[in-house]
Amino acid sequence: MIKSEIIGVGYYLPDNVVSNSDLESKMDTSDDWIKERTGIEERRWVKSGSKLTTSLMGTYAAQDALLNAKISKDDIDFIVFATLSPDYYFPGSGVLLQRNLKIKEIGALDIRNQCSGFIYALSVADQYIKSGMYKNILVVGSEIHSGGLDKTSRGRGVSVIFGDGAGAVIVQANKNSNSGILSTHLHSEGKYAEELIVKNPSTNHWIDKIIDGKDQDDSSYFPYMNGNFVFKNAVLRFEEVIMEALNYNNLTKEDISLLITHQANLRISKFIQNRLKLSNDKVYNNIMKYGNTTAASIPIALKESLLNNKLKKGDILCLAAFGSGFTWASALIKW
Ligand code: ACO
């Protein structure tokens, strides 16, 4: 049977570091509040006027992943790009990545599943590989949140959380290996779509309102989050979907070598760690440095785990995510 193996991991983070104290001058917030409620100490925000775009950061992460995998861009036969902050309303960012990398005319698919986007993308890649359709798939998660945040006190409940960044993996078909993606598990609950949302622009409310300047006070162009409600759902679903993956593979929580949860809030990650009774060396968190980078957070954390020798051949790696939609997902991987 064909297995999908992650053979290369890459990342890219913009240079510009924004500390919690930097935010104190923009809005009514404090380093203490942000650290205590989220664990975040700093994040990266692309400098205004920079040429960086979501697809360009994804391209840099992809180049790093290709280097790590020791394969050429010409070996890639499909692209899956996850983002909630695309360069354009349309077309998607996958085709821009294809253009940037100067890859031949292969397929490029965009995934719009927010914080669960990377695992959804990985799952798509896994299915294409297992069906025999493709051999090397580039999976990217990239976000530039900073341009679209309400950086006034009105937006403080959301804006302090999000950061910019990109991560990428190369997923390869392997017939003679017992390592690789064991399973992925995807869920959604659309009845809570409006609890974590950027409402506009939309097909109900086009951009003309901004151009006309009629709606100066309209906050619907900024992310809205019912933080407490999202938090409560997140802790529940994270545990549920991790247990689903373990049960499906006849494994137990003791079998997890490394858990990487989507980096939404350090309190959420710690809560899950406690529920699963995992020691610190079995969990990787980096939200302190980067904030919530949505679709990019898992591949960035994966890259750092590898750089820090947290993962070795044969380990059981568990990935899990929860976010807007609501959507949530997990993946279990034998490294
Ligand atoms: N600085 C200072 N005070 C603040 C800030 C801020 N940045 N933001 C909110 N506050 C205030 C609030 O106004 C409130 O004040 P009040 O008590 O006077 O009304 C108080 O702090 C508490 O606010 P809460 O929203 O109850 O704070 P909470 O402890 O819930 O933390 C947070 C908020 C961090 C957003 C948390 O709810 C959370 O992490 N939620 C889940 C996030 C998540 O998992 N998102 C999913 C992924 S994202 C995606 O998919 C795109």
XYZ file of C-alpha atoms and ligand atoms in Angstrom:
386
model
C 0.000 0.000 0.000
C 1.186 3.516 -0.785
C 2.025 5.670 2.246
C 2.263 9.471 2.327
C 5.520 10.525 3.917
C 6.551 14.037 4.895
C 10.043 14.222 3.431
C 10.731 17.925 3.859
C 9.580 20.783 6.064
C 10.183 24.505 5.598
C 9.173 27.826 7.085
C 9.445 31.539 6.665
C 8.850 34.289 9.180
C 8.974 38.004 8.411
C 11.774 39.837 10.255
C 9.651 42.480 11.912
C 9.091 41.523 15.569
C 6.168 43.219 17.336
C 6.286 42.866 21.102
C 3.346 43.176 23.460
C 4.757 46.510 24.641
C 4.727 47.742 21.032
C 0.978 47.092 21.028
C 0.470 49.070 24.224
C 1.119 52.247 22.225
C -1.542 51.355 19.630
C -4.412 50.139 21.806
C -5.621 49.789 25.357
C -3.826 46.576 26.240
C -0.883 45.398 28.333
C 1.965 42.950 28.187
C 0.622 41.323 31.369
C -2.883 40.795 29.968
C -1.647 39.302 26.698
C 0.881 37.010 28.389
C -1.530 35.849 31.070
C -4.504 35.213 28.737
C -2.681 33.878 25.686
C 0.976 33.132 26.482
C 2.030 35.368 23.586
C 5.114 37.549 24.127
C 5.706 38.742 20.578
C 4.610 38.084 17.020
C 5.848 38.886 13.509
C 3.948 41.479 11.508
C 4.981 42.261 7.948
C 6.126 45.906 7.828
C 3.666 48.155 6.054
C 4.929 48.925 2.565
C 6.785 45.596 2.417
C 6.646 43.603 -0.828
C 5.857 40.434 1.110
C 2.558 38.747 0.293
C 0.951 35.572 1.581
C 1.921 33.674 -1.590
C 5.490 35.031 -1.503
C 5.996 33.973 2.110
C 4.509 30.593 1.137
C 7.022 30.453 -1.707
C 9.943 31.048 0.664
C 8.646 28.352 3.012
C 8.217 25.995 0.036
C 11.797 26.644 -1.104
C 13.013 25.781 2.390
C 10.933 22.573 2.342
C 12.282 21.599 -1.099
C 15.828 22.101 0.138
C 15.085 20.035 3.217
C 13.519 17.265 1.099
C 16.417 17.390 -1.369
C 14.101 17.375 -4.349
C 13.647 19.858 -7.167
C 10.618 22.082 -7.725
C 10.174 20.161 -10.995
C 9.476 16.990 -8.991
C 6.343 18.578 -7.477
C 3.190 17.382 -9.191
C 0.491 19.141 -7.151
C 0.105 22.134 -4.842
C -2.282 22.527 -1.926
C -2.286 26.013 -0.377
C -4.115 26.750 2.878
C -4.765 30.346 3.907
C -7.458 32.671 5.223
C -5.499 35.718 4.083
C -4.974 35.204 0.335
C -3.214 37.774 -1.853
C -6.417 38.237 -3.841
C -10.105 37.616 -3.278
C -9.618 35.452 -6.380
C -7.639 33.725 -7.863
C -6.310 31.636 -5.003
C -2.760 31.702 -3.688
C -1.834 28.221 -5.003
C -1.529 29.467 -8.584
C 0.610 32.403 -7.435
C 2.920 29.970 -5.690
C 3.110 27.916 -8.886
C 4.050 31.095 -10.747
C 6.600 32.201 -8.147
C 8.326 28.822 -8.123
C 8.240 28.647 -11.937
C 6.815 25.132 -11.764
C 5.275 23.516 -14.849
C 1.482 23.703 -15.268
C 0.493 21.358 -12.453
C -2.734 21.593 -10.452
C -2.999 24.043 -7.560
C -5.770 23.899 -4.991
C -6.646 26.434 -2.292
C -8.019 25.346 1.079
C -10.155 27.713 3.160
C -10.365 26.125 6.553
C -8.629 28.725 8.671
C -6.792 27.315 11.688
C -7.603 23.758 10.599
C -6.437 24.590 7.073
C -3.067 22.889 7.241
C -4.454 19.545 8.443
C -7.260 19.722 5.890
C -4.613 20.388 3.217
C -2.468 17.526 4.465
C -5.479 15.249 4.369
C -6.190 16.174 0.734
C -2.558 15.507 -0.170
C -2.669 12.180 1.672
C -5.712 11.020 -0.307
C -4.227 12.022 -3.679
C -1.049 10.151 -2.823
C -2.789 7.040 -1.534
C -4.961 6.908 -4.666
C -1.785 6.861 -6.759
C -2.617 10.122 -8.517
C 0.422 12.149 -7.434
C 3.918 11.399 -6.111
C 5.167 14.670 -4.603
C 2.717 17.210 -3.237
C 3.657 20.605 -1.885
C 1.420 21.576 1.046
C 1.656 25.176 2.215
C 0.079 27.210 4.997
C 0.748 30.944 4.888
C -0.850 33.995 6.446
C -0.491 37.731 6.542
C -2.965 38.712 9.220
C -1.405 42.012 10.173
C -2.776 44.043 7.262
C -6.375 43.158 8.078
C -6.483 43.593 11.846
C -8.281 46.344 13.730
C -5.292 47.793 15.583
C -7.379 50.103 17.737
C -8.746 49.313 21.190
C -11.963 48.156 19.506
C -10.086 45.188 18.000
C -7.843 44.352 20.958
C -9.598 41.067 21.773
C -8.480 39.674 18.399
C -5.573 41.729 17.054
C -3.088 40.941 19.824
C -3.401 37.232 19.065
C -2.559 37.009 15.385
C 0.837 36.885 13.695
C 2.206 36.483 10.172
C 4.194 33.484 8.948
C 4.412 30.573 6.541
C 5.194 26.859 6.656
C 5.356 24.116 4.054
C 5.843 20.382 3.747
C 6.588 18.023 0.877
C 4.445 14.894 1.007
C 5.824 11.987 -1.002
C 4.398 8.624 -2.061
C 6.338 5.732 -0.616
C 5.508 2.074 -1.277
C 8.197 0.480 0.830
C 7.884 2.283 4.085
C 5.897 1.657 7.215
C 6.213 5.292 8.233
C 4.006 8.121 7.012
C 0.529 9.534 7.597
C -1.518 6.940 9.495
C -4.826 8.799 9.323
C -6.483 12.215 9.212
C -9.827 13.177 10.766
C -11.803 16.224 9.673
C -14.866 17.884 11.192
C -17.016 20.986 10.892
C -19.964 22.628 12.611
C -21.219 25.464 10.437
C -23.867 26.552 12.895
C -21.104 28.480 14.644
C -19.714 30.102 11.481
C -20.383 33.619 12.740
C -18.634 33.103 16.107
C -15.224 33.595 14.486
C -15.460 35.436 11.226
C -14.356 38.146 8.861
C -17.731 39.012 7.387
C -16.774 41.341 4.578
C -16.086 41.851 1.752
C -18.578 39.220 0.699
C -21.055 38.609 -2.069
C -23.617 40.339 0.150
C -21.474 43.321 0.881
C -18.919 44.217 -1.759
C -15.941 46.446 -1.387
C -17.773 49.568 -2.663
C -18.655 50.440 0.919
C -14.988 50.859 1.709
C -14.294 52.790 -1.497
C -17.195 55.134 -0.856
C -15.965 55.562 2.690
C -19.583 55.343 3.781
C -18.981 52.854 6.516
C -16.053 54.272 8.437
C -17.319 52.638 11.609
C -18.137 49.333 9.985
C -16.053 46.696 11.777
C -17.295 43.845 9.587
C -14.074 44.017 7.550
C -12.097 43.032 10.631
C -12.016 39.637 12.323
C -14.658 39.103 14.993
C -14.270 36.393 17.614
C -16.505 35.326 20.449
C -13.359 34.416 22.385
C -14.841 32.604 25.379
C -17.201 30.548 23.260
C -14.434 29.615 20.825
C -12.167 28.706 23.730
C -14.725 26.366 25.307
C -15.425 24.616 22.009
C -11.728 24.391 21.170
C -10.682 22.535 24.318
C -13.515 20.055 23.853
C -12.924 19.385 20.162
C -9.132 19.198 20.419
C -9.293 16.359 22.885
C -12.092 14.634 21.013
C -10.324 14.659 17.655
C -6.985 13.545 19.137
C -8.707 10.601 20.844
C -10.512 9.798 17.583
C -7.162 9.540 15.780
C -5.620 7.390 18.519
C -8.612 5.042 18.709
C -8.745 4.691 14.924
C -5.138 3.484 14.949
C -5.491 1.328 18.073
C -3.058 3.581 19.901
C -3.268 5.286 23.278
C -2.196 8.707 24.484
C 0.929 7.081 25.935
C 1.968 6.263 22.362
C 2.202 9.935 21.393
C 5.858 10.928 21.012
C 5.108 14.533 20.088
C 1.911 16.575 20.053
C 1.722 19.742 17.988
C -1.544 21.567 18.387
C -2.485 24.562 16.321
C -1.060 27.511 18.255
C -4.218 29.444 19.183
C -3.639 30.115 22.862
C -1.033 28.682 25.245
C -3.792 28.076 27.804
C -5.627 25.873 25.292
C -2.457 23.886 24.514
C -1.671 23.453 28.231
C -5.232 22.366 28.959
C -5.016 19.637 26.310
C -1.587 18.592 27.513
C -2.969 18.171 31.038
C -6.034 16.274 29.845
C -3.801 13.866 27.921
C -1.278 13.731 30.785
C 1.621 14.445 28.443
C 4.956 15.583 29.808
C 6.490 18.848 28.545
C 8.960 17.057 26.277
C 6.031 15.518 24.357
C 4.436 18.819 23.415
C 5.807 21.608 21.245
C 4.568 25.191 21.646
C 5.919 28.333 20.034
C 2.930 30.690 20.280
C 5.031 32.786 22.689
C 7.197 33.929 19.755
C 4.787 34.023 16.836
C 1.202 34.351 18.086
C -1.502 32.562 16.133
C -0.386 32.155 12.523
C -3.498 30.152 11.578
C -2.783 27.767 8.653
C 0.958 28.299 9.094
C 1.199 27.503 12.797
C 1.500 23.707 12.586
C 4.147 23.530 9.831
C 6.167 26.297 11.531
C 6.056 24.372 14.832
C 6.904 21.149 12.987
C 9.976 22.742 11.422
C 11.134 24.066 14.780
C 10.551 20.674 16.434
C 12.843 19.122 13.850
C 15.468 21.830 14.253
C 15.342 21.209 18.022
C 15.639 17.416 17.596
C 12.221 16.791 19.141
C 11.269 14.228 16.502
C 13.079 11.073 15.420
C 12.361 8.230 13.014
C 9.604 5.936 14.250
C 8.040 8.537 16.559
C 4.276 8.990 16.637
C 3.481 12.603 15.831
C 0.017 13.916 16.539
C -1.233 17.128 14.914
C -4.507 18.743 15.923
C -6.299 21.977 15.114
C -9.470 23.916 15.827
C -10.705 27.159 14.358
C -13.198 29.237 12.486
C -16.047 27.386 10.819
C -16.044 25.850 13.324
C -13.660 23.298 11.877
C -11.349 20.918 13.662
C -9.024 18.137 12.579
C -6.229 15.783 13.554
C -3.512 13.783 11.841
C -1.470 10.937 13.215
C 1.893 10.367 11.575
C 4.554 7.735 12.054
C 7.738 9.733 11.509
N -5.958 43.696 26.402
C -6.557 43.995 27.566
N -7.821 43.620 27.863
C -8.491 42.904 26.938
C -7.919 42.571 25.689
C -6.600 43.012 25.432
N -5.963 42.731 24.290
N -8.828 41.856 24.993
C -9.917 41.734 25.746
N -9.721 42.375 26.923
C -10.638 42.490 28.058
C -12.080 42.295 27.650
O -12.658 43.499 27.189
C -12.689 41.821 28.955
O -12.927 42.945 29.767
P -14.242 43.003 30.738
O -14.080 41.831 31.679
O -14.110 44.321 31.376
O -15.402 42.850 29.817
C -11.585 41.010 29.609
O -10.356 41.437 28.982
C -11.736 39.524 29.450
O -12.014 39.224 28.087
P -12.282 37.774 27.588
O -12.612 37.831 26.132
O -13.260 37.108 28.505
O -10.857 37.114 27.810
P -10.429 35.611 27.651
O -9.766 35.172 28.873
O -11.527 34.760 27.096
O -9.291 35.699 26.531
C -9.020 35.173 24.213
C -9.613 36.133 25.235
C -7.522 35.227 24.377
C -9.410 35.637 22.839
C -9.522 33.730 24.487
O -10.911 33.746 24.641
C -9.159 32.756 23.397
O -8.017 32.420 23.218
N -10.145 32.201 22.661
C -9.958 31.139 21.698
C -9.085 31.508 20.517
C -9.091 30.386 19.518
O -8.947 29.225 19.840
N -9.279 30.703 18.233
C -9.386 29.658 17.250
C -8.398 29.765 16.200
S -8.412 31.303 15.332
C -9.014 30.993 13.718
O -9.532 29.988 13.373
C -8.904 32.112 12.716
